[in-house]
CSV table of C-alpha atoms and ligand atoms in Angstrom, one decimal:
chain,number,residue,atom,x,y,z
G,89,UNK,CA,0.0,-0.2,0.0
G,90,UNK,CA,1.2,3.6,-0.8
G,91,UNK,CA,2.1,6.0,2.6
G,92,UNK,CA,-2.0,8.4,2.2
G,93,UNK,CA,-3.8,4.3,2.2
G,94,UNK,CA,-1.6,2.3,5.6
G,95,UNK,CA,-2.2,6.2,7.2
G,96,UNK,CA,-5.8,5.5,6.9
G,97,UNK,CA,-5.7,1.7,7.1
G,98,UNK,CA,-2.6,0.3,8.2
G,99,UNK,CA,-2.2,-2.3,11.2
G,100,UNK,CA,-6.1,-3.1,11.5
G,101,UNK,CA,-9.0,-5.2,10.3
G,102,UNK,CA,-12.3,-4.6,11.8
G,103,UNK,CA,-11.9,-6.2,15.4
G,104,UNK,CA,-13.6,-9.7,15.0
G,105,UNK,CA,-16.1,-9.3,18.1
G,106,UNK,CA,-17.4,-6.3,17.7
G,107,UNK,CA,-16.7,-5.3,14.0
G,108,UNK,CA,-15.5,-1.5,14.6
G,109,UNK,CA,-14.2,0.3,11.5
G,110,UNK,CA,-12.6,2.2,13.6
G,111,UNK,CA,-9.6,1.5,15.9
G,112,UNK,CA,-11.3,1.3,19.2
G,113,UNK,CA,-10.0,2.6,22.2
G,114,UNK,CA,-8.4,-0.3,25.0
G,115,UNK,CA,-9.3,1.3,27.9
G,116,UNK,CA,-7.9,-1.5,30.1
G,117,UNK,CA,-5.3,-1.8,32.6
G,118,UNK,CA,-4.7,-5.4,32.2
G,119,UNK,CA,-5.2,-8.2,30.0
G,120,UNK,CA,-7.2,-11.5,31.5
G,121,UNK,CA,-4.9,-15.1,31.4
G,122,UNK,CA,-6.9,-18.5,30.2
G,123,UNK,CA,-5.3,-20.4,33.0
G,124,UNK,CA,-1.9,-20.2,34.7
G,125,UNK,CA,0.4,-22.0,31.5
G,126,UNK,CA,-1.2,-18.7,29.2
G,127,UNK,CA,0.4,-16.4,31.9
G,128,UNK,CA,3.6,-18.1,32.1
G,129,UNK,CA,3.1,-18.8,28.4
G,130,UNK,CA,2.8,-15.2,27.7
G,131,UNK,CA,5.6,-14.4,30.6
G,132,UNK,CA,8.4,-16.2,29.0
G,133,UNK,CA,7.8,-13.8,25.1
G,134,UNK,CA,6.2,-17.9,24.0
G,135,UNK,CA,2.7,-16.9,22.1
G,136,UNK,CA,1.8,-13.5,21.4
G,137,UNK,CA,-0.6,-11.4,23.1
G,138,UNK,CA,-1.3,-8.7,25.9
G,139,UNK,CA,-0.1,-8.5,29.5
G,140,UNK,CA,-0.3,-5.1,31.1
G,141,UNK,CA,-1.0,-1.5,29.6
G,142,UNK,CA,2.1,-0.3,30.0
G,143,UNK,CA,4.1,-2.4,28.0
G,144,UNK,CA,1.4,-3.2,25.0
G,145,UNK,CA,-1.8,-2.2,23.9
G,146,UNK,CA,-4.1,-3.2,21.4
G,147,UNK,CA,-4.7,0.3,20.3
G,148,UNK,CA,-1.4,1.7,20.9
G,149,UNK,CA,-0.3,-1.9,18.4
G,150,UNK,CA,-1.7,-0.7,15.7
G,151,UNK,CA,-0.6,3.2,16.0
G,152,UNK,CA,2.4,1.3,16.1
G,153,UNK,CA,2.3,-0.9,13.2
G,154,UNK,CA,1.1,2.3,11.1
G,155,UNK,CA,4.5,4.4,11.9
G,156,UNK,CA,7.0,1.0,11.6
G,157,UNK,CA,5.1,1.2,8.7
G,158,UNK,CA,5.2,3.8,7.3
G,159,UNK,CA,9.0,4.7,8.1
G,160,UNK,CA,9.5,1.2,6.3
G,161,UNK,CA,10.9,-0.5,9.7
G,162,UNK,CA,10.7,-3.9,10.7
G,163,UNK,CA,8.4,-2.2,14.5
G,164,UNK,CA,7.9,1.1,16.1
G,165,UNK,CA,7.3,1.4,19.9
G,166,UNK,CA,4.7,4.3,21.1
G,167,UNK,CA,5.3,5.9,24.8
G,168,UNK,CA,4.0,9.8,26.1
G,169,UNK,CA,5.5,12.3,24.5
G,170,UNK,CA,8.4,12.9,22.1
G,171,UNK,CA,11.0,13.5,24.9
G,172,UNK,CA,10.6,10.2,26.2
G,173,UNK,CA,11.2,8.1,23.0
G,174,UNK,CA,14.7,10.1,22.6
G,175,UNK,CA,15.0,9.2,26.2
G,176,UNK,CA,14.8,5.7,25.2
G,177,UNK,CA,16.2,5.6,21.9
G,178,UNK,CA,19.3,6.9,24.1
G,179,UNK,CA,19.5,4.8,27.0
G,180,UNK,CA,18.4,1.6,25.2
G,181,UNK,CA,22.0,1.9,23.4
G,182,UNK,CA,24.2,4.0,26.1
G,183,UNK,CA,25.1,3.5,29.6
G,184,UNK,CA,27.2,4.7,32.1
G,185,UNK,CA,30.8,5.5,30.8
G,186,UNK,CA,29.1,5.8,26.9
G,187,UNK,CA,29.1,8.7,25.2
G,188,UNK,CA,26.2,10.1,22.1
G,189,UNK,CA,27.4,11.9,19.4
G,190,UNK,CA,24.5,14.5,18.4
G,191,UNK,CA,25.3,17.4,15.8
G,192,UNK,CA,24.5,20.7,17.6
G,193,UNK,CA,21.0,22.0,16.2
G,194,UNK,CA,18.4,20.5,18.3
G,195,UNK,CA,15.0,21.2,19.2
G,196,UNK,CA,15.5,22.6,22.7
G,197,UNK,CA,14.6,20.3,25.2
G,198,UNK,CA,16.5,17.5,23.3
G,199,UNK,CA,19.8,20.2,23.7
G,200,UNK,CA,18.8,20.4,27.5
G,201,UNK,CA,18.8,16.5,28.3
G,202,UNK,CA,21.4,16.1,26.2
G,203,UNK,CA,24.0,18.2,27.9
G,204,UNK,CA,22.3,18.5,30.7
G,205,UNK,CA,21.0,15.4,32.0
G,206,UNK,CA,22.4,12.4,30.1
G,207,UNK,CA,25.8,13.6,31.6
G,208,UNK,CA,24.9,13.5,35.3
G,209,UNK,CA,23.4,9.5,34.4
G,210,UNK,CA,27.1,9.1,32.9
G,211,UNK,CA,26.1,9.1,29.4
G,212,UNK,CA,28.4,11.8,27.6
G,213,UNK,CA,27.3,14.0,24.8
G,214,UNK,CA,29.4,15.0,22.3
G,215,UNK,CA,28.1,17.7,19.9
G,216,UNK,CA,29.9,18.4,16.6
G,217,UNK,CA,31.4,21.8,15.4
G,218,UNK,CA,28.8,21.6,12.7
G,219,UNK,CA,26.3,19.4,10.9
G,220,UNK,CA,29.1,18.3,8.5
G,221,UNK,CA,30.3,13.8,8.2
G,222,UNK,CA,33.8,15.1,9.1
G,223,UNK,CA,33.0,16.9,12.4
G,224,UNK,CA,31.1,13.7,13.5
G,225,UNK,CA,33.3,11.5,12.3
G,226,UNK,CA,36.5,12.6,14.8
G,227,UNK,CA,34.1,12.4,17.8
G,228,UNK,CA,33.2,9.2,17.4
G,229,UNK,CA,35.5,6.3,19.6
G,230,UNK,CA,34.8,2.6,21.0
G,231,UNK,CA,32.9,4.2,23.7
G,232,UNK,CA,30.2,5.7,21.2
G,233,UNK,CA,27.3,4.3,21.4
G,234,UNK,CA,24.5,6.1,18.4
G,235,UNK,CA,25.2,9.4,16.4
G,236,UNK,CA,22.7,12.1,17.0
G,237,UNK,CA,20.7,14.5,13.9
G,238,UNK,CA,16.8,15.5,13.5
G,239,UNK,CA,15.9,14.6,10.2
G,240,UNK,CA,15.0,18.9,9.5
G,241,UNK,CA,16.2,20.9,13.1
G,242,UNK,CA,13.8,22.4,14.8
G,243,UNK,CA,13.6,25.6,15.7
G,244,UNK,CA,16.5,26.2,12.9
G,245,UNK,CA,15.1,24.3,9.8
G,246,UNK,CA,18.7,23.1,8.6
G,247,UNK,CA,18.3,20.3,6.7
G,248,UNK,CA,21.5,16.9,7.7
G,249,UNK,CA,22.9,15.2,4.8
G,250,UNK,CA,21.4,11.4,6.4
G,251,UNK,CA,23.4,9.9,3.4
G,252,UNK,CA,26.7,11.3,4.7
G,253,UNK,CA,26.7,11.1,8.8
G,254,UNK,CA,24.8,6.8,8.1
G,255,UNK,CA,28.2,6.5,6.2
G,256,UNK,CA,30.7,7.7,9.0
G,257,UNK,CA,28.4,6.5,11.1
G,258,UNK,CA,28.3,3.0,10.2
G,259,UNK,CA,32.6,2.9,9.0
G,260,UNK,CA,33.3,2.4,13.1
G,261,UNK,CA,29.9,0.3,13.9
G,262,UNK,CA,27.5,3.1,15.2
G,263,UNK,CA,24.4,3.5,14.4
G,264,UNK,CA,22.4,6.5,13.3
G,265,UNK,CA,19.5,8.4,15.3
G,266,UNK,CA,17.0,10.6,13.3
G,267,UNK,CA,14.3,12.6,14.8
G,268,UNK,CA,11.9,12.8,12.2
G,269,UNK,CA,9.4,15.2,13.8
G,270,UNK,CA,9.6,18.0,11.3
G,271,UNK,CA,9.5,16.3,8.0
G,272,UNK,CA,7.5,13.5,9.0
G,273,UNK,CA,7.1,9.9,6.3
G,274,UNK,CA,5.4,12.0,4.0
G,275,UNK,CA,8.3,14.4,3.7
G,276,UNK,CA,11.8,11.9,4.5
G,277,UNK,CA,12.1,8.6,5.2
G,278,UNK,CA,15.6,8.7,6.9
G,279,UNK,CA,15.4,4.7,6.6
G,280,UNK,CA,15.8,4.8,2.7
G,281,UNK,CA,19.4,7.0,3.3
G,282,UNK,CA,20.8,4.8,5.7
G,283,UNK,CA,19.3,6.1,9.1
G,284,UNK,CA,19.2,3.0,11.8
G,285,UNK,CA,16.4,4.6,14.0
G,286,UNK,CA,13.4,7.2,14.2
G,287,UNK,CA,12.2,9.1,16.7
G,288,UNK,CA,9.2,11.6,17.1
G,289,UNK,CA,7.0,13.9,18.3
G,290,UNK,CA,3.5,12.6,17.3
G,291,UNK,CA,2.5,15.6,18.9
G,292,UNK,CA,3.7,17.9,16.0
G,293,UNK,CA,2.2,17.0,12.6
G,294,UNK,CA,1.7,13.5,12.8
G,295,UNK,CA,-1.2,14.1,15.4
G,296,UNK,CA,-2.1,17.6,13.2
G,297,UNK,CA,-3.6,19.4,16.6
G,298,UNK,CA,-2.1,20.4,18.7
G,299,UNK,CA,-4.0,18.0,21.4
G,300,UNK,CA,-1.9,15.3,21.8
G,301,UNK,CA,1.5,14.4,23.3
G,302,UNK,CA,3.2,11.4,22.4
G,303,UNK,CA,6.3,10.0,20.6
G,304,UNK,CA,7.6,6.9,19.3
G,305,UNK,CA,11.1,5.1,18.5
G,306,UNK,CA,10.9,2.8,14.8
G,307,UNK,CA,13.3,0.4,14.1
G,308,UNK,CA,14.7,0.0,11.0
G,309,UNK,CA,16.2,-3.1,11.6
G,310,UNK,CA,19.2,-3.0,9.9
G,311,UNK,CA,21.3,-1.9,12.1
G,312,UNK,CA,23.7,-5.8,12.6
G,313,UNK,CA,23.5,-5.6,17.2
G,314,UNK,CA,26.5,-8.3,16.7
G,315,UNK,CA,28.9,-7.0,14.7
G,316,UNK,CA,30.3,-5.5,16.6
G,317,UNK,CA,29.2,-7.6,20.1
G,318,UNK,CA,31.9,-5.7,22.7
G,319,UNK,CA,30.5,-2.4,21.6
G,320,UNK,CA,26.8,-3.4,21.9
G,321,UNK,CA,26.5,-6.5,25.3
G,322,UNK,CA,22.8,-5.6,25.5
G,323,UNK,CA,21.8,-6.9,22.7
G,324,UNK,CA,23.9,-10.4,22.9
G,325,UNK,CA,24.1,-11.0,26.4
G,326,UNK,CA,21.3,-12.7,28.4
G,327,UNK,CA,19.9,-10.3,30.0
G,328,UNK,CA,19.6,-10.0,33.8
G,329,UNK,CA,16.0,-8.3,34.1
G,330,UNK,CA,14.2,-10.1,31.6
G,331,UNK,CA,14.8,-13.7,32.3
G,332,UNK,CA,17.8,-14.3,30.3
G,333,UNK,CA,16.7,-13.0,27.2
G,334,UNK,CA,19.3,-13.1,24.8
G,335,UNK,CA,17.7,-10.0,22.2
G,336,UNK,CA,20.1,-10.6,19.0
G,337,UNK,CA,19.0,-14.5,19.1
G,338,UNK,CA,15.3,-14.2,20.6
G,339,UNK,CA,14.0,-11.2,18.1
G,340,UNK,CA,16.6,-11.2,15.1
G,341,UNK,CA,16.4,-7.9,13.5
G,342,UNK,CA,14.0,-6.2,15.6
G,343,UNK,CA,16.2,-6.6,18.7
G,344,UNK,CA,16.1,-2.7,19.3
G,345,UNK,CA,12.6,-2.1,19.1
G,346,UNK,CA,11.7,-5.3,21.6
G,347,UNK,CA,14.6,-4.5,24.0
G,348,UNK,CA,13.0,-0.9,24.4
G,349,UNK,CA,10.1,-2.0,25.6
G,350,UNK,CA,10.9,-4.6,27.6
G,351,UNK,CA,13.2,-2.6,29.2
G,352,UNK,CA,13.4,0.8,28.8
G,353,UNK,CA,9.2,1.2,28.9
G,354,UNK,CA,8.7,-2.1,30.8
G,355,UNK,CA,11.1,-0.5,34.2
G,356,UNK,CA,10.2,3.5,33.5
G,357,UNK,CA,6.6,3.4,32.4
G,358,UNK,CA,6.1,6.3,30.2
G,359,UNK,CA,3.7,4.5,28.2
G,360,UNK,CA,1.3,6.8,25.8
G,361,UNK,CA,-2.8,6.6,27.5
G,362,UNK,CA,-4.5,4.7,24.6
G,363,UNK,CA,-7.1,7.2,24.5
G,364,UNK,CA,-4.1,9.0,22.9
G,365,UNK,CA,-3.0,6.8,20.5
G,366,UNK,CA,-6.0,7.2,19.3
G,367,UNK,CA,-6.4,10.8,18.7
G,368,UNK,CA,-3.1,10.5,17.5
G,369,UNK,CA,-4.5,7.8,14.5
G,370,UNK,CA,-6.9,10.2,14.3
G,371,UNK,CA,-4.8,13.3,12.8
G,372,UNK,CA,-2.6,10.6,11.1
G,373,UNK,CA,-5.2,9.5,9.0
G,374,UNK,CA,-4.9,13.3,6.9
G,375,UNK,CA,-1.0,13.9,7.2
G,376,UNK,CA,-0.1,13.7,3.3
G,377,UNK,CA,-3.3,16.1,2.8
G,378,UNK,CA,-2.4,18.1,5.3
G,379,UNK,CA,1.6,18.0,4.8
G,380,UNK,CA,0.9,19.3,1.2
G,381,UNK,CA,-1.7,22.5,2.5
G,382,UNK,CA,1.6,22.9,5.7
G,383,UNK,CA,4.7,23.4,3.0
G,384,UNK,CA,2.3,24.7,-0.1
G,385,UNK,CA,1.8,27.7,3.0
G,386,UNK,CA,5.3,27.8,4.4
G,387,UNK,CA,6.4,28.5,1.0
G,388,UNK,CA,4.5,31.4,-0.1
G,389,UNK,CA,4.8,33.1,3.7
G,390,UNK,CA,8.7,32.8,3.0
G,391,UNK,CA,8.5,34.7,-0.5
G,392,UNK,CA,6.1,37.1,1.4
G,393,UNK,CA,8.7,37.5,4.2
G,394,UNK,CA,11.6,37.7,1.9
G,395,UNK,CA,10.0,40.9,0.0
G,396,UNK,CA,8.7,42.1,2.7
G,397,UNK,CA,11.4,46.0,3.7
G,398,UNK,CA,10.8,45.9,7.4
G,399,UNK,CA,12.2,42.0,7.1
G,400,UNK,CA,16.3,41.2,7.8
G,401,UNK,CA,16.7,37.2,6.3
G,402,UNK,CA,14.1,34.9,6.4
G,403,UNK,CA,15.2,31.3,6.4
G,404,UNK,CA,13.2,28.2,4.7
G,405,UNK,CA,15.6,25.4,3.3
G,406,UNK,CA,12.3,25.6,0.2
G,407,UNK,CA,13.5,28.8,-0.8
G,408,UNK,CA,15.8,28.1,-3.5
G,409,UNK,CA,18.8,30.0,-3.1
G,410,UNK,CA,18.7,28.4,0.9
G,411,UNK,CA,22.0,27.2,1.8
G,412,UNK,CA,19.8,24.1,2.4
G,413,UNK,CA,17.6,23.7,-0.2
G,414,UNK,CA,20.2,21.2,-2.7
G,415,UNK,CA,19.4,18.7,0.6
G,416,UNK,CA,15.9,19.5,1.1
G,417,UNK,CA,15.6,18.6,-2.6
G,418,UNK,CA,17.5,15.8,-2.7
G,419,UNK,CA,15.8,13.9,0.9
G,420,UNK,CA,12.3,15.7,0.6
G,421,UNK,CA,11.4,16.4,-2.9
G,422,UNK,CA,12.2,20.4,-2.5
G,423,UNK,CA,9.2,20.0,0.7
G,424,UNK,CA,10.8,22.3,3.6
G,425,UNK,CA,8.2,20.8,6.1
G,426,UNK,CA,5.7,24.4,7.6
G,427,UNK,CA,8.4,26.3,9.9
G,428,UNK,CA,10.5,28.4,8.9
G,429,UNK,CA,12.1,31.9,10.7
G,430,UNK,CA,12.8,34.8,10.2
G,431,UNK,CA,14.5,38.3,11.6
G,432,UNK,CA,13.1,41.9,11.4
G,433,UNK,CA,14.9,44.8,10.9
G,434,UNK,CA,15.2,46.9,14.5
G,435,UNK,CA,16.1,43.4,16.1
G,436,UNK,CA,14.9,42.5,19.6
G,437,UNK,CA,12.4,45.3,20.2
G,438,UNK,CA,11.0,45.2,16.8
G,439,UNK,CA,10.6,41.9,17.2
G,440,UNK,CA,8.6,41.7,20.1
G,441,UNK,CA,6.3,44.7,19.0
G,442,UNK,CA,5.6,42.2,16.1
G,443,UNK,CA,5.6,39.4,18.3
G,444,UNK,CA,2.7,40.8,20.2
G,445,UNK,CA,0.8,42.0,17.1
G,446,UNK,CA,-0.5,39.3,16.0
G,447,UNK,CA,-3.6,37.7,16.6
G,448,UNK,CA,-4.2,34.7,14.1
G,449,UNK,CA,-1.1,33.3,14.8
G,450,UNK,CA,-1.0,31.9,18.5
G,451,UNK,CA,1.5,32.9,20.7
G,452,UNK,CA,2.6,29.5,21.4
G,453,UNK,CA,5.4,26.9,22.0
G,454,UNK,CA,4.3,24.3,20.3
G,455,UNK,CA,4.8,23.3,15.7
G,456,UNK,CA,2.9,21.0,13.3
G,457,UNK,CA,-0.3,22.1,14.7
G,458,UNK,CA,-3.4,22.9,12.4
G,459,UNK,CA,-2.9,26.0,13.1
G,460,UNK,CA,-0.5,28.8,12.8
G,461,UNK,CA,1.6,29.0,15.6
G,462,UNK,CA,4.5,31.2,16.2
G,463,UNK,CA,7.5,31.6,19.0
G,464,UNK,CA,10.8,33.4,19.8
G,465,UNK,CA,12.7,31.1,21.2
G,466,UNK,CA,14.9,33.3,23.1
G,467,UNK,CA,12.6,33.7,25.3
G,468,UNK,CA,11.0,30.8,25.6
G,469,UNK,CA,12.2,27.4,24.3
G,470,UNK,CA,15.8,28.4,24.9
G,471,UNK,CA,15.9,30.4,27.6
G,472,UNK,CA,17.5,28.0,29.7
G,473,UNK,CA,20.5,28.3,28.0
G,474,UNK,CA,23.6,30.3,28.0
G,475,UNK,CA,24.2,32.9,24.7
G,476,UNK,CA,26.4,31.0,23.4
G,477,UNK,CA,24.5,27.7,24.2
G,478,UNK,CA,22.2,29.5,21.7
G,479,UNK,CA,23.5,30.4,19.4
G,480,UNK,CA,25.1,27.4,18.7
G,481,UNK,CA,21.9,25.3,18.3
G,482,UNK,CA,21.0,28.1,15.3
G,483,UNK,CA,19.2,30.3,17.5
G,484,UNK,CA,19.1,34.1,17.4
G,485,UNK,CA,17.7,36.7,19.9
G,486,UNK,CA,15.9,38.9,17.5
G,487,UNK,CA,14.6,35.1,15.5
G,488,UNK,CA,10.7,34.9,15.2
G,489,UNK,CA,9.7,31.0,14.9
G,490,UNK,CA,6.5,30.6,12.9
G,491,UNK,CA,5.2,27.0,12.3
G,492,UNK,CA,2.5,28.0,9.1
G,493,UNK,CA,-0.6,26.6,10.0
G,494,UNK,CA,-3.1,25.2,6.9
G,495,UNK,CA,-5.5,28.1,7.0
G,496,UNK,CA,-6.3,29.6,3.8
G,497,UNK,CA,-3.2,31.4,2.8
G,498,UNK,CA,-4.7,34.7,2.5
G,499,UNK,CA,-5.6,35.6,6.3
G,500,UNK,CA,-2.2,33.7,7.1
G,501,UNK,CA,-0.6,37.1,5.0
G,502,UNK,CA,-2.8,40.0,6.1
G,503,UNK,CA,-2.0,38.4,9.9
G,504,UNK,CA,1.6,39.0,8.7
G,505,UNK,CA,1.1,42.0,7.4
G,506,UNK,CA,-0.2,44.0,10.2
G,507,UNK,CA,2.2,42.5,12.8
G,508,UNK,CA,5.2,44.5,10.1
G,509,UNK,CA,3.1,47.0,10.1
G,510,UNK,CA,2.8,47.0,14.5
G,511,UNK,CA,6.8,46.8,14.3
G,512,UNK,CA,7.2,50.3,13.3
G,513,UNK,CA,5.0,52.1,16.0
U,118,PLP,C1,8.4,19.1,19.9
U,118,PLP,C2,9.6,17.8,19.4
U,118,PLP,C3,10.0,16.9,20.8
U,118,PLP,C4,9.5,16.6,21.9
U,118,PLP,O1,8.2,16.0,21.9
U,118,PLP,P1,7.1,16.5,22.8
U,118,PLP,O2,5.9,15.5,22.1
U,118,PLP,O3,7.4,17.5,22.9
U,118,PLP,O4,7.6,15.5,24.3
U,118,PLP,C5,11.8,16.3,20.1
U,118,PLP,N1,11.1,16.8,18.9
U,118,PLP,C6,11.4,17.1,18.0
U,118,PLP,C7,11.8,18.1,16.7
U,118,PLP,C8,10.3,18.4,18.0
U,118,PLP,O5,9.8,19.3,17.8
């Protein structure tokens, strides 16, 4: 099936008891065992079935299958937020004494996790000086367990050369994790370009309506965890916390995602509520349609701002003079999602006046809603960072980030026009 069809039908056939056409919300904590032997078999993973919703739920299972199919992976794990997905994706690979190597420009929450929290747990995060494969390669050593990047950076809008990063990671037997939140599988499929693991904040474009927090990890099944057994003992040695299972033997290509569920999710419990799973799937059904309109509106806004006298600079990879346009063409058919940033002439002060004058655009910290949204990263998402950390993360003091929605373009441009006028008042 093609993506538009998978997004609507993937992973679900009308449930046999009720023939419900919509995916049912299985609002249950636990599942009954037929008898003691059935319970034992379930715990031994000898038969398929459900035990307890912290680790598996039939509603979440449909979402997981749908996402795995859309990204072209062997399995997925849905969790309660994008932040939980990223935490688990890394913790499934790296332990105390290990390191990961990351591109410098990241979502603010991810940056804080990497720069401040993981190091306190003994996982060092090495930020490369830029996005180039050379800058990444020189930081990888025998304790490196992953290379990390965002296919389209939030908020900087930079686009990563996924294939080049995958080659330098693979040259040293290290997997590449790509946060594909901003691009979504409608625009970019990181596994087709060498990525091994994809993480998502489903809260954004996939849910698409700003109602529901959710996240997911998707496993390509392509990384060979047995090639460098010393680097990844957790997939090659008996797991003490799960009756001695050896993940690479028991789960083969799906070893990574099986361990993420049975170790990270089972023991720390950032479970996705089935109701939220349902809401995310409602959004996912129209992902392809919405992304088309998001991109169409964003390029129109980018052209409008670029030609406006009061605007100093516009950064949007969909503009064909953007330094990222060649990568947008290569990885996303020239479509760069709907996040764009710009700076007004008059710097910070004009930026604040503009921001305060917006009517249709909501002032908030979120992206990927059907509604148009605006954010001032320096005072919000990236506020906890020092000025130099902000600069490294691609955040300028005057920068306004827009997440262009799917309203009529005339209304979007009218709101920007009146706010631009007000910035000079
Ligand atoms: C929002 C976001 C996250 C975090 O996701 P939550 O669902 O808010 O926890 C991670 N990565 C990117 C690129 C995001 O935009």
